[in-house]
PDB file of C-alpha atoms in Angstrom:
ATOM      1  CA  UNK A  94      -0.950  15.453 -18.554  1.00  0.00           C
ATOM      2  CA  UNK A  95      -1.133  17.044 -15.110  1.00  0.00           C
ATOM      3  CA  UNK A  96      -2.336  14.706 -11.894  1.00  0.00           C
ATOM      4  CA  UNK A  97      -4.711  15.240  -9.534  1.00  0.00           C
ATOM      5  CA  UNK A  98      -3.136  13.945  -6.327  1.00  0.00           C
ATOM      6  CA  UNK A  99      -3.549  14.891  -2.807  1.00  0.00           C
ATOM      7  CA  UNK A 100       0.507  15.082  -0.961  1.00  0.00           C
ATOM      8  CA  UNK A 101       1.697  12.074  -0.147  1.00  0.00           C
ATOM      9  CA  UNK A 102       2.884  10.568   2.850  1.00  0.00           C
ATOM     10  CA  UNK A 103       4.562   7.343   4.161  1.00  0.00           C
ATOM     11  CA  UNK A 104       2.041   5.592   6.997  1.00  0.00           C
ATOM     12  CA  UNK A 105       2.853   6.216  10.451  1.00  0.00           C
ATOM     13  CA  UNK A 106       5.270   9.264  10.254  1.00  0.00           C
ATOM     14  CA  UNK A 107       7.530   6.339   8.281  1.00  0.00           C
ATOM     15  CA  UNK A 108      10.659   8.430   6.820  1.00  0.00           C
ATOM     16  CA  UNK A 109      11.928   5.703   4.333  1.00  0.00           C
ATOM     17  CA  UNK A 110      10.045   3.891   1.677  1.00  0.00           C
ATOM     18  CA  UNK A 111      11.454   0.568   0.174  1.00  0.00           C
ATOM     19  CA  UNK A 112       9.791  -0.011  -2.899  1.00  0.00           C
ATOM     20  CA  UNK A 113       9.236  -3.095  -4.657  1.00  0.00           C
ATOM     21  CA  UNK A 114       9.154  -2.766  -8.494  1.00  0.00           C
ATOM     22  CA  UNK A 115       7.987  -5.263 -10.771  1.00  0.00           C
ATOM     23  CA  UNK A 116       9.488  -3.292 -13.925  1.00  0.00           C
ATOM     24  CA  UNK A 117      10.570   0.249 -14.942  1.00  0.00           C
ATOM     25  CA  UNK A 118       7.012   0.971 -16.836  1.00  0.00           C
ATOM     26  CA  UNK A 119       4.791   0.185 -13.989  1.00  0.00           C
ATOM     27  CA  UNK A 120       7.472   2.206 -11.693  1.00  0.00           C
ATOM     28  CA  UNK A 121       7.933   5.330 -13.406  1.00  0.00           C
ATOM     29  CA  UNK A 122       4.787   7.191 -12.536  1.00  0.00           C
ATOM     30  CA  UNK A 123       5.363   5.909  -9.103  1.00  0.00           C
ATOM     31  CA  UNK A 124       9.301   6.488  -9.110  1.00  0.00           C
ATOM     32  CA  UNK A 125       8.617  10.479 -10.548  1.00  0.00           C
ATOM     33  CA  UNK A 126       5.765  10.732  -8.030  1.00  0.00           C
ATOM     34  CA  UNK A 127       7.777  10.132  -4.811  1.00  0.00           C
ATOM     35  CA  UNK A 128      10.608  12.086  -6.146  1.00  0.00           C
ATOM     36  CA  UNK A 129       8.156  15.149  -6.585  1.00  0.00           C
ATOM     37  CA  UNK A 130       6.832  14.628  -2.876  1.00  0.00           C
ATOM     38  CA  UNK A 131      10.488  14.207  -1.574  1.00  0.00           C
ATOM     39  CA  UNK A 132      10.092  11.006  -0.205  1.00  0.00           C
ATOM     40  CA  UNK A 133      13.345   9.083   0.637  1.00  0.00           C
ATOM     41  CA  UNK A 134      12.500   5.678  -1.425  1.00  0.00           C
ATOM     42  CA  UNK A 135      14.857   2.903  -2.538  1.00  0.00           C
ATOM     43  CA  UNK A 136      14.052   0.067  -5.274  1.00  0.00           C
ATOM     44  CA  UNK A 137      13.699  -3.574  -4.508  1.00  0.00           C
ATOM     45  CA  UNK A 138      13.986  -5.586  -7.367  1.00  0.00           C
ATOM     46  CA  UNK A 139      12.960  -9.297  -6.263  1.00  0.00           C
ATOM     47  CA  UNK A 140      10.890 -10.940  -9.277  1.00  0.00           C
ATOM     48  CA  UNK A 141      11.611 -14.526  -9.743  1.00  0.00           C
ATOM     49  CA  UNK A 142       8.778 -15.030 -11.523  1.00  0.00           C
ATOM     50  CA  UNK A 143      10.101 -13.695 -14.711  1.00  0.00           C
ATOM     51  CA  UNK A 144      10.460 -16.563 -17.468  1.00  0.00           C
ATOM     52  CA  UNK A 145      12.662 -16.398 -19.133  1.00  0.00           C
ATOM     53  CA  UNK A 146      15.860 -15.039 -18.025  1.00  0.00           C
ATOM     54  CA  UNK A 147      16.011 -13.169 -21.204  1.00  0.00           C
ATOM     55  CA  UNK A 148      12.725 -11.034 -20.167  1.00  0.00           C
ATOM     56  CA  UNK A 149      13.882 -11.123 -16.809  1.00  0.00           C
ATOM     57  CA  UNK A 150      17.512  -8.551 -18.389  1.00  0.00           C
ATOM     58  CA  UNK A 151      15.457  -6.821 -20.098  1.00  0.00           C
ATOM     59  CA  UNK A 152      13.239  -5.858 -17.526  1.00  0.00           C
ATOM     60  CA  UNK A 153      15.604  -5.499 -14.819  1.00  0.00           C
ATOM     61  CA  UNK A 154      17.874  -3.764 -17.127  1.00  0.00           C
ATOM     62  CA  UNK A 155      15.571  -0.689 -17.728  1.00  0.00           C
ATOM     63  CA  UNK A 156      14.650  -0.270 -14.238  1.00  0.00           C
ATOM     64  CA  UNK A 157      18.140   0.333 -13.124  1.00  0.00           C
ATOM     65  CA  UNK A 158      18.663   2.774 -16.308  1.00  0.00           C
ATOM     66  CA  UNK A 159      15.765   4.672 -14.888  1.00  0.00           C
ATOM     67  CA  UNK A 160      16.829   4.299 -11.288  1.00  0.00           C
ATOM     68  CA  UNK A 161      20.503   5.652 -11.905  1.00  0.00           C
ATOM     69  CA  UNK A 162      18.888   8.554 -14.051  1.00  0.00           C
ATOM     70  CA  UNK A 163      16.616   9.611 -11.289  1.00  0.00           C
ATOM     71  CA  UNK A 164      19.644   8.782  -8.392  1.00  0.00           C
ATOM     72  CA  UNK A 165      17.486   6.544  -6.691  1.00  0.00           C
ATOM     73  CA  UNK A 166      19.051   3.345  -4.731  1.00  0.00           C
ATOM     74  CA  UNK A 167      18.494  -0.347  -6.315  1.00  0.00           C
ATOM     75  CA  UNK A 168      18.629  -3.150  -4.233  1.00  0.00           C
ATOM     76  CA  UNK A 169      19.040  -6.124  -7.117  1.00  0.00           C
ATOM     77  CA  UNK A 170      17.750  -9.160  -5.298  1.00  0.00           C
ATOM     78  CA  UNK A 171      18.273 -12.634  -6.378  1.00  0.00           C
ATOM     79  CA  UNK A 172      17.016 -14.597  -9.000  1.00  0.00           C
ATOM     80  CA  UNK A 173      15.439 -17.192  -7.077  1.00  0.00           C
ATOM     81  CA  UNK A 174      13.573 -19.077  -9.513  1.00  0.00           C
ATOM     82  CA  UNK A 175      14.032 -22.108  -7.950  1.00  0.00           C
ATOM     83  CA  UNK A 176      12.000 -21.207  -4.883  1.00  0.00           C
ATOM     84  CA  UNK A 177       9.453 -20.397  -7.042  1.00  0.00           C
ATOM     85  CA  UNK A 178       8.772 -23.089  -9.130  1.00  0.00           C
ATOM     86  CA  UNK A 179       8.401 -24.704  -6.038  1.00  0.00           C
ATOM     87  CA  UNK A 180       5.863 -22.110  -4.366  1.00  0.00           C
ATOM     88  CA  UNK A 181       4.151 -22.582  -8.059  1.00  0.00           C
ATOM     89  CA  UNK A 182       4.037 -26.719  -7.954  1.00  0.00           C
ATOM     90  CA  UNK A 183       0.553 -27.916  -8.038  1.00  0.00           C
ATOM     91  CA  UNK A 184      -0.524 -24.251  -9.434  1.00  0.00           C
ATOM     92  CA  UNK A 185       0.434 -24.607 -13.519  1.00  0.00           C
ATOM     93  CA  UNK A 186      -3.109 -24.546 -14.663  1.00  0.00           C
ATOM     94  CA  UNK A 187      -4.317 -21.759 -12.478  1.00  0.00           C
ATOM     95  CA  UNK A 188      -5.728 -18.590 -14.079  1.00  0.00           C
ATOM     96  CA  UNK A 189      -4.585 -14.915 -13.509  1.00  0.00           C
ATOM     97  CA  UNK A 190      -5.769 -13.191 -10.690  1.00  0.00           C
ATOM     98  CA  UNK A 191      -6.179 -16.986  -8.781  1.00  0.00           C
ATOM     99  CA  UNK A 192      -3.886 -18.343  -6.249  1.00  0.00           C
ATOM    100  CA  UNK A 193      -1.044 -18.717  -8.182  1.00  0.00           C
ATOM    101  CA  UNK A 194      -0.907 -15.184  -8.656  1.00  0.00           C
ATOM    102  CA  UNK A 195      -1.540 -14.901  -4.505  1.00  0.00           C
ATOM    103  CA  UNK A 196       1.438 -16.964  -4.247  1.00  0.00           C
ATOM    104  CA  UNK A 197       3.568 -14.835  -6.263  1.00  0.00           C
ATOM    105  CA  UNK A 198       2.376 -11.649  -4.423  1.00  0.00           C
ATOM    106  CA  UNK A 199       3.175 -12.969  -1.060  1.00  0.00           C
ATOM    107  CA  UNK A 200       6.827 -14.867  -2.175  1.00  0.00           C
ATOM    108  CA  UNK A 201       7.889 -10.628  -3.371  1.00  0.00           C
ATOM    109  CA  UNK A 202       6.148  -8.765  -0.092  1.00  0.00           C
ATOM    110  CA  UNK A 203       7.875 -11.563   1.866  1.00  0.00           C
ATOM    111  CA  UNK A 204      11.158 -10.968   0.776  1.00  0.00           C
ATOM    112  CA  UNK A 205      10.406  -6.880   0.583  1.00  0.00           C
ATOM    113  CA  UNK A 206       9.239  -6.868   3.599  1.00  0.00           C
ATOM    114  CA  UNK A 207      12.555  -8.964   5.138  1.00  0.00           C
ATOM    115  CA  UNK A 208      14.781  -6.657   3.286  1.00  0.00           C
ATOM    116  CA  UNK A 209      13.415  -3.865   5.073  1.00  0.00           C
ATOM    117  CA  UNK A 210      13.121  -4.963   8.479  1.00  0.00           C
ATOM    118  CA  UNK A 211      16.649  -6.100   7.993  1.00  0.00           C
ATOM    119  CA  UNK A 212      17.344  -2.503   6.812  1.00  0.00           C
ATOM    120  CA  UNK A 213      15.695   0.141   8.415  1.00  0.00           C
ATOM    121  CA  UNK A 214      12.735   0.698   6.403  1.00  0.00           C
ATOM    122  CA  UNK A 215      10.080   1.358   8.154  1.00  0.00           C
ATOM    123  CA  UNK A 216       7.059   1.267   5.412  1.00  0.00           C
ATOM    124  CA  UNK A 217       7.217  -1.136   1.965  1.00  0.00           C
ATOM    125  CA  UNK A 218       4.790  -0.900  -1.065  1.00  0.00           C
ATOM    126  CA  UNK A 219       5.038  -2.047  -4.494  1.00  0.00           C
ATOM    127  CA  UNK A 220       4.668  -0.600  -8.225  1.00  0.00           C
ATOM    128  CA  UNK A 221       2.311  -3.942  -8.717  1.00  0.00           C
ATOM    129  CA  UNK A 222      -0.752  -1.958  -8.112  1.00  0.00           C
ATOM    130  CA  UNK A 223      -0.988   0.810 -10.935  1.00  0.00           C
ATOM    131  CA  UNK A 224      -1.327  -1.936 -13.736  1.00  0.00           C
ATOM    132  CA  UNK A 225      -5.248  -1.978 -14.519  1.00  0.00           C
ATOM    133  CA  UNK A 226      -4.865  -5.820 -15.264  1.00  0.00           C
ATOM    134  CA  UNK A 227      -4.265  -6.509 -11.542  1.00  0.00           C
ATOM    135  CA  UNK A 228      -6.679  -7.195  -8.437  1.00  0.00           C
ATOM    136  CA  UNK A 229      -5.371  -4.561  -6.403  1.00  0.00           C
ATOM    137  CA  UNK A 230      -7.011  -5.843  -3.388  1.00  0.00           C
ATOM    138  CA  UNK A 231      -5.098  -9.155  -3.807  1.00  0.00           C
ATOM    139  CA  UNK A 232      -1.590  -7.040  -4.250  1.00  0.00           C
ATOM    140  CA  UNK A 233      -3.089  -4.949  -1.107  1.00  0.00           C
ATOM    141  CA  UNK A 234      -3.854  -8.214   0.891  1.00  0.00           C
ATOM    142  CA  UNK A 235      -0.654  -9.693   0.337  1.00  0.00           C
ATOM    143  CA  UNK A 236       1.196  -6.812   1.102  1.00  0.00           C
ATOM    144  CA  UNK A 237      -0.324  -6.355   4.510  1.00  0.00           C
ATOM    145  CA  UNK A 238       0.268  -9.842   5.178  1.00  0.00           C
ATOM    146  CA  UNK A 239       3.967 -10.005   4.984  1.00  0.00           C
ATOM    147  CA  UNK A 240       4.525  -6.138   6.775  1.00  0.00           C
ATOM    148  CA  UNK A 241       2.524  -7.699   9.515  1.00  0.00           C
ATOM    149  CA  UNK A 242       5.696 -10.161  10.165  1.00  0.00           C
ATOM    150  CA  UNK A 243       7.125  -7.727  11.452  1.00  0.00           C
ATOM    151  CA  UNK A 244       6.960  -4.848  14.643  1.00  0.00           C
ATOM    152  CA  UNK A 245       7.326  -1.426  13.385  1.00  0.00           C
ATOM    153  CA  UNK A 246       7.220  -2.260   9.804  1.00  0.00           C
ATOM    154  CA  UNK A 247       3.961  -0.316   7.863  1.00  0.00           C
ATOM    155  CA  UNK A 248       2.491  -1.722   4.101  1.00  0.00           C
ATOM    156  CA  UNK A 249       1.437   1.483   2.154  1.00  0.00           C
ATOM    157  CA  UNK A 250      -1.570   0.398   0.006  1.00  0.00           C
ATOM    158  CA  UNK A 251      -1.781   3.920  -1.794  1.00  0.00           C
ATOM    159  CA  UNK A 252      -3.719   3.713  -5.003  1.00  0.00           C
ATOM    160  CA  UNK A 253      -1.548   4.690  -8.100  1.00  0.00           C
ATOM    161  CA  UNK A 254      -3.730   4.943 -10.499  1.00  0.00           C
ATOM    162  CA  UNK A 255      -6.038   7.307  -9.179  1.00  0.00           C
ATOM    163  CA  UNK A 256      -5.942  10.654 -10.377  1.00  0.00           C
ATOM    164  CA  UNK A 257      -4.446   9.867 -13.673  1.00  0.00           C
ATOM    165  CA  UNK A 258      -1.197   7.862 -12.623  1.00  0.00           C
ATOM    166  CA  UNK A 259      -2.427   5.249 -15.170  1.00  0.00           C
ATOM    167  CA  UNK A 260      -1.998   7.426 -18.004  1.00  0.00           C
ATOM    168  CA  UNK A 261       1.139   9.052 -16.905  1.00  0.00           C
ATOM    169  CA  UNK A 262       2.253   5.259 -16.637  1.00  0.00           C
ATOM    170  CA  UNK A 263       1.979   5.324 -20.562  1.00  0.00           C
ATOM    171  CA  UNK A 264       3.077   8.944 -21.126  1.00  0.00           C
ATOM    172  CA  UNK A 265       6.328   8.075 -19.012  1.00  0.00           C
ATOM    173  CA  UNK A 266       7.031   4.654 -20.744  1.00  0.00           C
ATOM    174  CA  UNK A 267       6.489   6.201 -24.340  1.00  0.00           C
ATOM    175  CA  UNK A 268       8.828   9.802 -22.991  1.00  0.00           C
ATOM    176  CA  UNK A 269      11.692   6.784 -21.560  1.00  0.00           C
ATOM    177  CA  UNK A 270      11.092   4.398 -24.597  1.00  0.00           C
ATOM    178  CA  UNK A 271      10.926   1.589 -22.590  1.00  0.00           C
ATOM    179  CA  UNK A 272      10.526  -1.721 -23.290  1.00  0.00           C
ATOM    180  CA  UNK A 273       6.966  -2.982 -22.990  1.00  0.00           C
ATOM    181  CA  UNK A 274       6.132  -6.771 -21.825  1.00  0.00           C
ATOM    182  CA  UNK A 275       3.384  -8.224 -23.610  1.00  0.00           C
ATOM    183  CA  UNK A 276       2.632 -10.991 -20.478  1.00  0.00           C
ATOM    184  CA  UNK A 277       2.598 -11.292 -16.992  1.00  0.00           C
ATOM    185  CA  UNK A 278       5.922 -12.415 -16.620  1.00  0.00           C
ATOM    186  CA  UNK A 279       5.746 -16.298 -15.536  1.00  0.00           C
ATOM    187  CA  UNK A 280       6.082 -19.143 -17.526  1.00  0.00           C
ATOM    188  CA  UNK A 281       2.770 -20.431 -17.268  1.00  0.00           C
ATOM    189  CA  UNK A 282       1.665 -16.197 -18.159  1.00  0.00           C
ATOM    190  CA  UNK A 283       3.582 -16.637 -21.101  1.00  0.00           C
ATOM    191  CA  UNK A 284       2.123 -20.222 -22.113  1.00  0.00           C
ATOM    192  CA  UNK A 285      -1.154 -18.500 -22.116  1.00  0.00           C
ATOM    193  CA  UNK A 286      -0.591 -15.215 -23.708  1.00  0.00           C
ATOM    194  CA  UNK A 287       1.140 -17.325 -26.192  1.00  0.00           C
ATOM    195  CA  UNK A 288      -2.465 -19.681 -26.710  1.00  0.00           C
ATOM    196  CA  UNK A 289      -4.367 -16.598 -26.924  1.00  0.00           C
ATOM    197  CA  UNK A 290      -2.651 -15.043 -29.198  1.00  0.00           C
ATOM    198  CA  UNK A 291      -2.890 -18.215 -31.667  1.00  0.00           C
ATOM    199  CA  UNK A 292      -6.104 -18.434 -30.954  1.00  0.00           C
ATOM    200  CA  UNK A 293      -6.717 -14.804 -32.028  1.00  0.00           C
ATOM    201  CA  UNK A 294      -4.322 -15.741 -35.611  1.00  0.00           C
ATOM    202  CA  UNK A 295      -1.307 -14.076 -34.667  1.00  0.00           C
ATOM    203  CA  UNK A 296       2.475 -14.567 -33.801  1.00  0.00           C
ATOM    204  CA  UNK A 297       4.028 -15.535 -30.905  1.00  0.00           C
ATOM    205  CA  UNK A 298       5.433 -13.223 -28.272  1.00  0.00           C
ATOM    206  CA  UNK A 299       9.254 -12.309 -29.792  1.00  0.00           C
ATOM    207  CA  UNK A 300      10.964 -11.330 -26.386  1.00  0.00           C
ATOM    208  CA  UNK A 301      12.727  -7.787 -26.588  1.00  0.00           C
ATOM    209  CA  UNK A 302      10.789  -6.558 -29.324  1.00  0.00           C
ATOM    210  CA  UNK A 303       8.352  -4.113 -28.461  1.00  0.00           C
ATOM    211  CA  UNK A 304       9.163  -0.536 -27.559  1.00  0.00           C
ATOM    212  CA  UNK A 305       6.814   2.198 -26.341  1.00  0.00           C
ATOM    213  CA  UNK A 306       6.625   4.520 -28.944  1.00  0.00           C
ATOM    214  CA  UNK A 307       7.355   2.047 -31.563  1.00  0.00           C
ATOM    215  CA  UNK A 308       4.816   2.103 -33.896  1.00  0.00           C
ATOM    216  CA  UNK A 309       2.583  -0.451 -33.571  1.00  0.00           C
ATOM    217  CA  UNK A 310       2.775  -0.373 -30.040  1.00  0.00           C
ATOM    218  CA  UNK A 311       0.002  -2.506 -28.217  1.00  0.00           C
ATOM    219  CA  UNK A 312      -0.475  -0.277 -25.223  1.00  0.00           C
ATOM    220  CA  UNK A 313      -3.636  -2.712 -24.257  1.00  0.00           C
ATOM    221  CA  UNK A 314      -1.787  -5.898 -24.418  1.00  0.00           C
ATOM    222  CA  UNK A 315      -2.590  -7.476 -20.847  1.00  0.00           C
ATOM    223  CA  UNK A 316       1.348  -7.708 -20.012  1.00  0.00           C
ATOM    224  CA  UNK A 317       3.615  -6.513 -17.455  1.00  0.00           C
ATOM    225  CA  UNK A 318       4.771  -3.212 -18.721  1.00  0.00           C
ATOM    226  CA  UNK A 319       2.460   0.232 -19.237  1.00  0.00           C
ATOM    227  CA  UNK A 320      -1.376  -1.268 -18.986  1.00  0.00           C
ATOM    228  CA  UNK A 321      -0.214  -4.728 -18.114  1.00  0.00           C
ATOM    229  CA  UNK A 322       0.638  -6.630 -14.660  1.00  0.00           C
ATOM    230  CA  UNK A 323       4.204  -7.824 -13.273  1.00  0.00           C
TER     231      UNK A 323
END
């Protein structure tokens, strides 16, 4: 499908975007759109939220394929689960879109937004924002938040799924096959997807099982990858 999008630009005459993707669905629209405007962008892969480490491959895995296939620079950040757990104490029963979520938001941005001061970047965003399942004025929120650490350093809260980036999202993921998530991405996402889905009659989620394009495909499923949330 063709987009209707007006030329983008980095905030404040930035030159370099760092770019924090949750997964290689949710970034492909966005990767392909930056290309096409010719902005300088690298990745920043920092999700230690993703349960288990299994998922966490997988998902990292196709981003890089689809990184290195477009050229584009990936900065593979640690897998610092342990940190998170801790952010998350307290916050098990929490429901999506609450505070847990806000403290998974902020613990990425924080560390995006380190890498780049640390780096040279002078704007950050994130892929978070084209899912559909997400509060994008909590990703937006959080985002300003940790740029504001620092001088200089701009958060650019462009809307992705404007002007059909949402359904390019899906078009892309089907084109690169990729592998679709069918939660979140956290343990206590996956504990709850998992409740649902008995709930609703039917099987547990089978990590690294689902393809786009496969048929039977649930391109609604309120997960990470295509219409879902990282």
């Amino acid at each position: 499908m063709s987009l209707v999008r007006e030329a983008l630009a980095l905030p404040g005459g930035a030159q370099r975007l760092l770019l924090h993707s949750c997964c290689a669905p949710c970034s492909g629209e966005v990767m392909e759109a930056l290309r096409a405007a010719g902005i300088d962008y690298t990745i920043f892969f920092y999700n230690p939220n993703i349960h288990p480490v299994k998922e966490y491959e997988l998902r990292k895995q196709e981003n890089i394929r689809f990184a290195d296939q477009h050229g584009v620079p990936f900065v593979d950040a640690d897998y610092d689960t342990d940190h998170w757990f801790a952010r998350a104490r307290g916050m098990e029963n929490e429901p999506e879109r609450g505070i847990r979520c806000t403290m998974c938001f902020d613990m990425r941005f924080e560390r995006t937004a380190l890498y780049a001061h640390e780096h040279g970047f002078a704007a950050i965003s994130s892929s978070l924002g084209i899912s559909r399942w997400k509060n994008m004025e909590q990703i937006n929120d959080c985002g300003h938040r940790a740029a504001a650490r620092y001088p200089g350093l701009a958060y650019w809260d462009y809307n992705w799924r404007k002007g059909g980036g949402a359904q390019r999202m899906i078009e892309i993921s089907k084109r690169e096959r990729f592998y679709q998530q069918e939660y979140c991405g956290c343990v206590y996402s996956l504990r709850d997807t998992n409740r649902h889905r008995r709930a609703q009659g039917r099987d547990r989620i089978r990590i690294g099982t689902v393809f786009y394009g496969d048929e039977g495909e649930r391109v609604d499923a309120p997960g990470e990858g295509g219409s879902g949330e990282g």
